[in-house]
mmCIF file of C-alpha atoms in Angstrom:
data_model
loop_
_atom_site.group_PDB
_atom_site.id
_atom_site.type_symbol
_atom_site.label_atom_id
_atom_site.label_comp_id
_atom_site.label_asym_id
_atom_site.label_seq_id
_atom_site.Cartn_x
_atom_site.Cartn_y
_atom_site.Cartn_z
ATOM 1 C CA GLN X 14 4.918 20.102 20.915
ATOM 2 C CA GLN X 15 3.440 16.306 21.699
ATOM 3 C CA PRO X 16 3.433 14.676 24.802
ATOM 4 C CA VAL X 17 6.097 12.362 25.817
ATOM 5 C CA GLN X 18 4.699 8.487 25.869
ATOM 6 C CA SER X 19 6.572 5.858 27.937
ATOM 7 C CA PRO X 20 7.280 2.960 27.432
ATOM 8 C CA GLN X 21 7.340 2.640 24.032
ATOM 9 C CA ALA X 22 6.640 -1.117 23.993
ATOM 10 C CA VAL X 23 5.204 -3.293 26.483
ATOM 11 C CA ILE X 24 4.807 -7.249 26.542
ATOM 12 C CA LEU X 25 2.379 -8.591 28.924
ATOM 13 C CA ARG X 26 1.268 -12.034 30.045
ATOM 14 C CA GLU X 27 -2.183 -12.528 30.934
ATOM 15 C CA GLY X 28 -3.242 -10.919 34.365
ATOM 16 C CA GLU X 29 -0.209 -8.948 34.751
ATOM 17 C CA ASP X 30 -0.462 -5.059 35.374
ATOM 18 C CA ALA X 31 1.252 -2.174 33.346
ATOM 19 C CA VAL X 32 1.740 1.384 33.680
ATOM 20 C CA ILE X 33 1.695 3.819 30.785
ATOM 21 C CA ASN X 34 3.127 7.355 31.393
ATOM 22 C CA CYS X 35 2.348 10.306 29.375
ATOM 23 C CA SER X 36 4.242 13.791 30.359
ATOM 24 C CA SER X 37 3.769 17.474 28.702
ATOM 25 C CA SER X 38 5.797 20.431 29.044
ATOM 26 C CA LYS X 39 3.309 22.736 29.340
ATOM 27 C CA ALA X 40 0.568 23.368 31.336
ATOM 28 C CA LEU X 41 -2.653 21.047 30.315
ATOM 29 C CA TYR X 42 -6.180 21.171 30.801
ATOM 30 C CA SER X 43 -7.375 17.752 29.707
ATOM 31 C CA VAL X 44 -5.478 14.382 29.092
ATOM 32 C CA HIS X 45 -7.304 11.953 26.477
ATOM 33 C CA TRP X 46 -6.601 8.152 26.676
ATOM 34 C CA TYR X 47 -7.445 6.265 23.305
ATOM 35 C CA ARG X 48 -6.713 2.899 22.194
ATOM 36 C CA GLN X 49 -5.720 1.690 18.993
ATOM 37 C CA LYS X 50 -6.080 -2.292 17.648
ATOM 38 C CA HIS X 51 -4.046 -2.967 14.448
ATOM 39 C CA GLY X 52 -6.015 -1.770 11.445
ATOM 40 C CA GLU X 53 -9.060 -0.382 13.401
ATOM 41 C CA ALA X 54 -9.916 3.442 14.470
ATOM 42 C CA PRO X 55 -8.380 4.584 17.880
ATOM 43 C CA VAL X 56 -11.468 4.260 20.413
ATOM 44 C CA PHE X 57 -11.795 6.470 23.450
ATOM 45 C CA LEU X 58 -11.099 5.164 26.679
ATOM 46 C CA MET X 59 -10.936 8.125 29.260
ATOM 47 C CA ILE X 60 -10.482 12.015 29.947
ATOM 48 C CA LEU X 61 -9.022 13.416 32.834
ATOM 49 C CA LEU X 62 -9.156 17.431 33.359
ATOM 50 C CA LYS X 63 -7.569 20.011 35.356
ATOM 51 C CA GLY X 64 -9.325 19.743 38.789
ATOM 52 C CA GLY X 65 -9.681 16.022 39.398
ATOM 53 C CA GLU X 66 -12.929 14.951 37.397
ATOM 54 C CA GLN X 67 -13.081 12.177 34.934
ATOM 55 C CA LYS X 68 -14.879 10.557 32.656
ATOM 56 C CA GLY X 69 -14.634 7.233 30.818
ATOM 57 C CA HIS X 70 -14.218 3.561 30.897
ATOM 58 C CA GLU X 71 -15.157 1.898 34.051
ATOM 59 C CA LYS X 72 -12.294 -0.754 34.405
ATOM 60 C CA ILE X 73 -9.310 0.902 33.258
ATOM 61 C CA SER X 74 -7.982 3.396 35.913
ATOM 62 C CA ALA X 75 -6.145 6.896 35.232
ATOM 63 C CA SER X 76 -4.513 9.740 37.375
ATOM 64 C CA PHE X 77 -3.318 13.237 36.037
ATOM 65 C CA ASN X 78 -0.703 14.629 38.227
ATOM 66 C CA GLU X 79 -1.141 18.654 37.509
ATOM 67 C CA LYS X 80 1.992 19.543 39.241
ATOM 68 C CA LYS X 81 3.908 17.539 37.222
ATOM 69 C CA GLN X 82 1.886 17.787 34.128
ATOM 70 C CA GLN X 83 1.695 14.095 33.662
ATOM 71 C CA SER X 84 -1.105 11.066 33.301
ATOM 72 C CA SER X 85 -0.521 7.569 33.915
ATOM 73 C CA LEU X 86 -2.838 4.880 32.759
ATOM 74 C CA TYR X 87 -2.879 1.515 34.673
ATOM 75 C CA LEU X 88 -3.962 -1.509 32.908
ATOM 76 C CA THR X 89 -4.683 -3.928 35.965
ATOM 77 C CA ALA X 90 -5.243 -7.911 35.366
ATOM 78 C CA SER X 91 -4.779 -7.482 31.778
ATOM 79 C CA GLN X 92 -6.387 -9.634 29.287
ATOM 80 C CA LEU X 93 -5.665 -10.336 26.050
ATOM 81 C CA SER X 94 -8.564 -7.661 24.627
ATOM 82 C CA TYR X 95 -6.036 -5.208 26.143
ATOM 83 C CA SER X 96 -3.615 -5.531 23.248
ATOM 84 C CA GLY X 97 -3.321 -2.262 21.239
ATOM 85 C CA THR X 98 -1.759 0.875 20.657
ATOM 86 C CA TYR X 99 -2.631 3.310 23.752
ATOM 87 C CA PHE X 100 -2.313 7.179 23.015
ATOM 88 C CA CYS X 101 -2.396 9.850 25.060
ATOM 89 C CA GLY X 102 -4.021 13.435 23.641
ATOM 90 C CA THR X 103 -3.133 16.277 25.905
ATOM 91 C CA ARG X 104 -4.964 19.470 25.432
ATOM 92 C CA ARG X 105 -3.055 22.271 26.830
ATOM 93 C CA ILE X 106 -4.135 25.300 28.906
ATOM 94 C CA THR X 107 -2.897 28.223 26.116
ATOM 95 C CA ASP X 108 -4.411 26.090 22.913
ATOM 96 C CA SER X 109 -8.067 26.392 21.496
ATOM 97 C CA TRP X 110 -10.383 23.674 22.864
ATOM 98 C CA GLY X 111 -10.424 21.544 19.612
ATOM 99 C CA LYS X 112 -6.307 21.076 19.639
ATOM 100 C CA LEU X 113 -5.494 17.783 20.831
ATOM 101 C CA GLN X 114 -2.035 16.696 20.971
ATOM 102 C CA PHE X 115 -1.218 13.157 20.577
ATOM 103 C CA GLY X 116 1.739 11.201 22.035
ATOM 104 C CA ALA X 117 3.752 8.481 19.529
ATOM 105 C CA GLY X 118 1.614 5.597 21.215
ATOM 106 C CA THR X 119 2.414 3.012 23.644
ATOM 107 C CA GLN X 120 2.035 -0.811 22.242
ATOM 108 C CA VAL X 121 0.852 -3.297 24.177
ATOM 109 C CA VAL X 122 0.957 -7.064 23.738
ATOM 110 C CA VAL X 123 -0.878 -9.487 25.916
ATOM 111 C CA THR X 124 0.138 -12.969 25.489
ATOM 112 C CA PRO X 125 -1.768 -15.904 27.040
ATOM 113 C CA ASP S 14 -23.855 3.782 17.367
ATOM 114 C CA VAL S 15 -22.113 6.606 16.040
ATOM 115 C CA LYS S 16 -20.631 5.988 13.002
ATOM 116 C CA VAL S 17 -17.629 7.849 10.670
ATOM 117 C CA THR S 18 -17.347 6.863 7.509
ATOM 118 C CA GLN S 19 -14.606 8.024 4.665
ATOM 119 C CA SER S 20 -14.908 7.440 1.675
ATOM 120 C CA SER S 21 -11.776 5.492 0.514
ATOM 121 C CA ARG S 22 -10.074 3.096 2.661
ATOM 122 C CA TYR S 23 -7.123 3.229 0.231
ATOM 123 C CA LEU S 24 -5.799 5.697 -2.360
ATOM 124 C CA VAL S 25 -3.184 5.996 -4.984
ATOM 125 C CA LYS S 26 -2.487 9.303 -6.180
ATOM 126 C CA ARG S 27 0.186 10.808 -8.273
ATOM 127 C CA THR S 28 2.301 13.953 -7.304
ATOM 128 C CA GLY S 29 1.156 17.680 -8.332
ATOM 129 C CA GLU S 30 -2.660 15.814 -8.261
ATOM 130 C CA LYS S 31 -5.796 17.445 -6.454
ATOM 131 C CA VAL S 32 -6.799 15.068 -3.996
ATOM 132 C CA PHE S 33 -10.452 14.973 -2.120
ATOM 133 C CA LEU S 34 -10.875 12.956 1.243
ATOM 134 C CA GLU S 35 -14.512 12.447 2.458
ATOM 135 C CA CYS S 36 -15.518 12.119 5.721
ATOM 136 C CA VAL S 37 -19.321 11.808 6.762
ATOM 137 C CA GLN S 38 -20.910 11.166 10.299
ATOM 138 C CA ASP S 39 -24.309 10.424 11.435
ATOM 139 C CA MET S 40 -24.524 11.841 15.025
ATOM 140 C CA ASP S 41 -25.587 15.304 14.338
ATOM 141 C CA HIS S 42 -22.153 16.336 15.886
ATOM 142 C CA GLU S 43 -20.998 20.069 15.901
ATOM 143 C CA ASN S 44 -17.159 19.240 15.500
ATOM 144 C CA MET S 45 -15.197 17.311 13.029
ATOM 145 C CA PHE S 46 -11.660 16.983 12.838
ATOM 146 C CA TRP S 47 -8.697 15.713 10.490
ATOM 147 C CA TYR S 48 -5.968 13.953 11.537
ATOM 148 C CA ARG S 49 -2.824 12.461 9.361
ATOM 149 C CA GLN S 50 -0.952 9.007 11.242
ATOM 150 C CA ASP S 51 2.409 8.231 10.777
ATOM 151 C CA PRO S 52 4.258 5.695 12.667
ATOM 152 C CA GLY S 53 6.327 7.175 15.346
ATOM 153 C CA LEU S 54 4.934 10.378 15.192
ATOM 154 C CA GLY S 55 1.318 9.649 16.414
ATOM 155 C CA LEU S 56 -2.027 11.654 15.570
ATOM 156 C CA ARG S 57 -1.442 14.840 14.246
ATOM 157 C CA LEU S 58 -4.244 17.203 13.688
ATOM 158 C CA ILE S 59 -4.417 18.996 10.331
ATOM 159 C CA TYR S 60 -7.804 21.082 10.808
ATOM 160 C CA PHE S 61 -10.689 20.678 12.808
ATOM 161 C CA SER S 62 -14.239 22.339 12.297
ATOM 162 C CA TYR S 63 -16.916 23.489 14.960
ATOM 163 C CA ASP S 64 -19.794 24.384 12.576
ATOM 164 C CA VAL S 65 -20.379 24.667 8.991
ATOM 165 C CA LYS S 66 -18.251 27.085 6.977
ATOM 166 C CA MET S 67 -16.335 27.415 10.140
ATOM 167 C CA LYS S 68 -12.441 26.125 10.612
ATOM 168 C CA GLU S 69 -9.378 26.053 12.915
ATOM 169 C CA LYS S 70 -5.809 25.310 11.768
ATOM 170 C CA GLY S 71 -4.010 22.661 13.608
ATOM 171 C CA ASP S 72 -0.441 21.512 14.063
ATOM 172 C CA ILE S 73 0.235 21.082 10.454
ATOM 173 C CA PRO S 74 -2.200 22.570 8.166
ATOM 174 C CA GLU S 75 0.454 23.483 5.609
ATOM 175 C CA GLY S 76 -0.230 21.733 2.050
ATOM 176 C CA TYR S 77 -3.827 21.263 3.358
ATOM 177 C CA SER S 78 -7.494 23.067 3.219
ATOM 178 C CA VAL S 79 -10.170 21.904 4.240
ATOM 179 C CA SER S 80 -14.381 22.123 3.427
ATOM 180 C CA ARG S 81 -17.572 22.054 5.375
ATOM 181 C CA GLU S 82 -20.781 22.801 3.256
ATOM 182 C CA LYS S 83 -23.104 20.558 5.510
ATOM 183 C CA LYS S 84 -22.642 19.996 9.331
ATOM 184 C CA GLU S 85 -22.518 16.020 8.595
ATOM 185 C CA ARG S 86 -19.628 16.106 6.156
ATOM 186 C CA PHE S 87 -16.086 16.948 6.113
ATOM 187 C CA SER S 88 -13.764 17.235 3.206
ATOM 188 C CA LEU S 89 -9.815 17.425 3.430
ATOM 189 C CA ILE S 90 -8.141 18.840 -0.061
ATOM 190 C CA LEU S 91 -4.583 18.331 -0.851
ATOM 191 C CA GLU S 92 -4.224 20.932 -3.661
ATOM 192 C CA SER S 93 -1.123 19.751 -4.925
ATOM 193 C CA ALA S 94 -0.295 16.110 -3.664
ATOM 194 C CA SER S 95 3.209 15.592 -2.771
ATOM 195 C CA THR S 96 5.267 12.285 -1.631
ATOM 196 C CA ASN S 97 5.761 13.621 2.005
ATOM 197 C CA GLN S 98 1.836 13.413 2.327
ATOM 198 C CA THR S 99 1.551 9.821 2.057
ATOM 199 C CA SER S 100 0.087 8.923 5.120
ATOM 200 C CA MET S 101 -2.865 7.721 7.000
ATOM 201 C CA TYR S 102 -5.704 9.923 7.122
ATOM 202 C CA LEU S 103 -8.058 9.969 10.306
ATOM 203 C CA CYS S 104 -11.354 11.515 10.349
ATOM 204 C CA ALA S 105 -12.743 11.950 13.904
ATOM 205 C CA SER S 106 -16.307 13.985 15.381
ATOM 206 C CA SER S 107 -17.259 15.398 18.348
ATOM 207 C CA THR S 108 -19.974 17.351 20.251
ATOM 208 C CA GLY S 109 -19.012 19.531 23.408
ATOM 209 C CA THR S 110 -15.867 21.491 23.827
ATOM 210 C CA SER S 111 -14.691 21.205 27.313
ATOM 211 C CA ALA S 112 -14.604 17.700 27.770
ATOM 212 C CA TYR S 113 -15.621 15.593 24.626
ATOM 213 C CA GLU S 114 -15.078 12.300 23.115
ATOM 214 C CA GLN S 115 -14.033 12.142 19.272
ATOM 215 C CA TYR S 116 -15.138 9.093 17.192
ATOM 216 C CA PHE S 117 -12.860 8.267 14.666
ATOM 217 C CA GLY S 118 -13.233 7.025 11.324
ATOM 218 C CA PRO S 119 -11.640 3.552 9.575
ATOM 219 C CA GLY S 120 -8.801 5.610 8.284
ATOM 220 C CA THR S 121 -7.561 6.935 4.272
ATOM 221 C CA ARG S 122 -4.392 5.073 3.489
ATOM 222 C CA LEU S 123 -3.231 7.420 1.038
ATOM 223 C CA THR S 124 -0.322 6.700 -0.733
ATOM 224 C CA VAL S 125 1.181 9.629 -3.084
ATOM 225 C CA THR S 126 3.863 8.247 -6.010
#
């Protein structure tokens, strides 16, 4: 069962903030965030692990609420380069290590 | 820089044909993955491999098989292509198993007519 991402799309002006949410109905071991620009491959942003450890991009922040099985990605002071589709991938505690299930994506458009 | 390459950017095949999609990575990664990407569905895992000749099914393995004879190469095989396999196929590689970053290839847009 894929995680649910919200919102589906968001339009921002440069400098504005946005939050993208990713929710799972199952207990998670980790949440992975990727960004894909149009016509390009997805690029890794961040991993959040059960227990609070974070690995990834210094300029993008995220949180993982283990009680709610929800992660949020924070786009702060957005730049034009933030435009793209953001995907969360979740690894459930009961799954094999290699199984990431991705959400449908959140399209972000940052305008001048 | 990690480089993951896929054999074709665009491919058009006929229903019933056997189709091979090739993926090569140059970073000596143990793990390789095949996903398909469809609008509104995100990326869905087809198969992954954690070593040469080792594989595990993902969420949607039906109609696909894989082969990994060498560490750097991971092939996706559509035994008898069908129109519902028209999609973007993405290959990825990674190292480690606990908290790992996946490096994606540029994708192959497959159209089955």
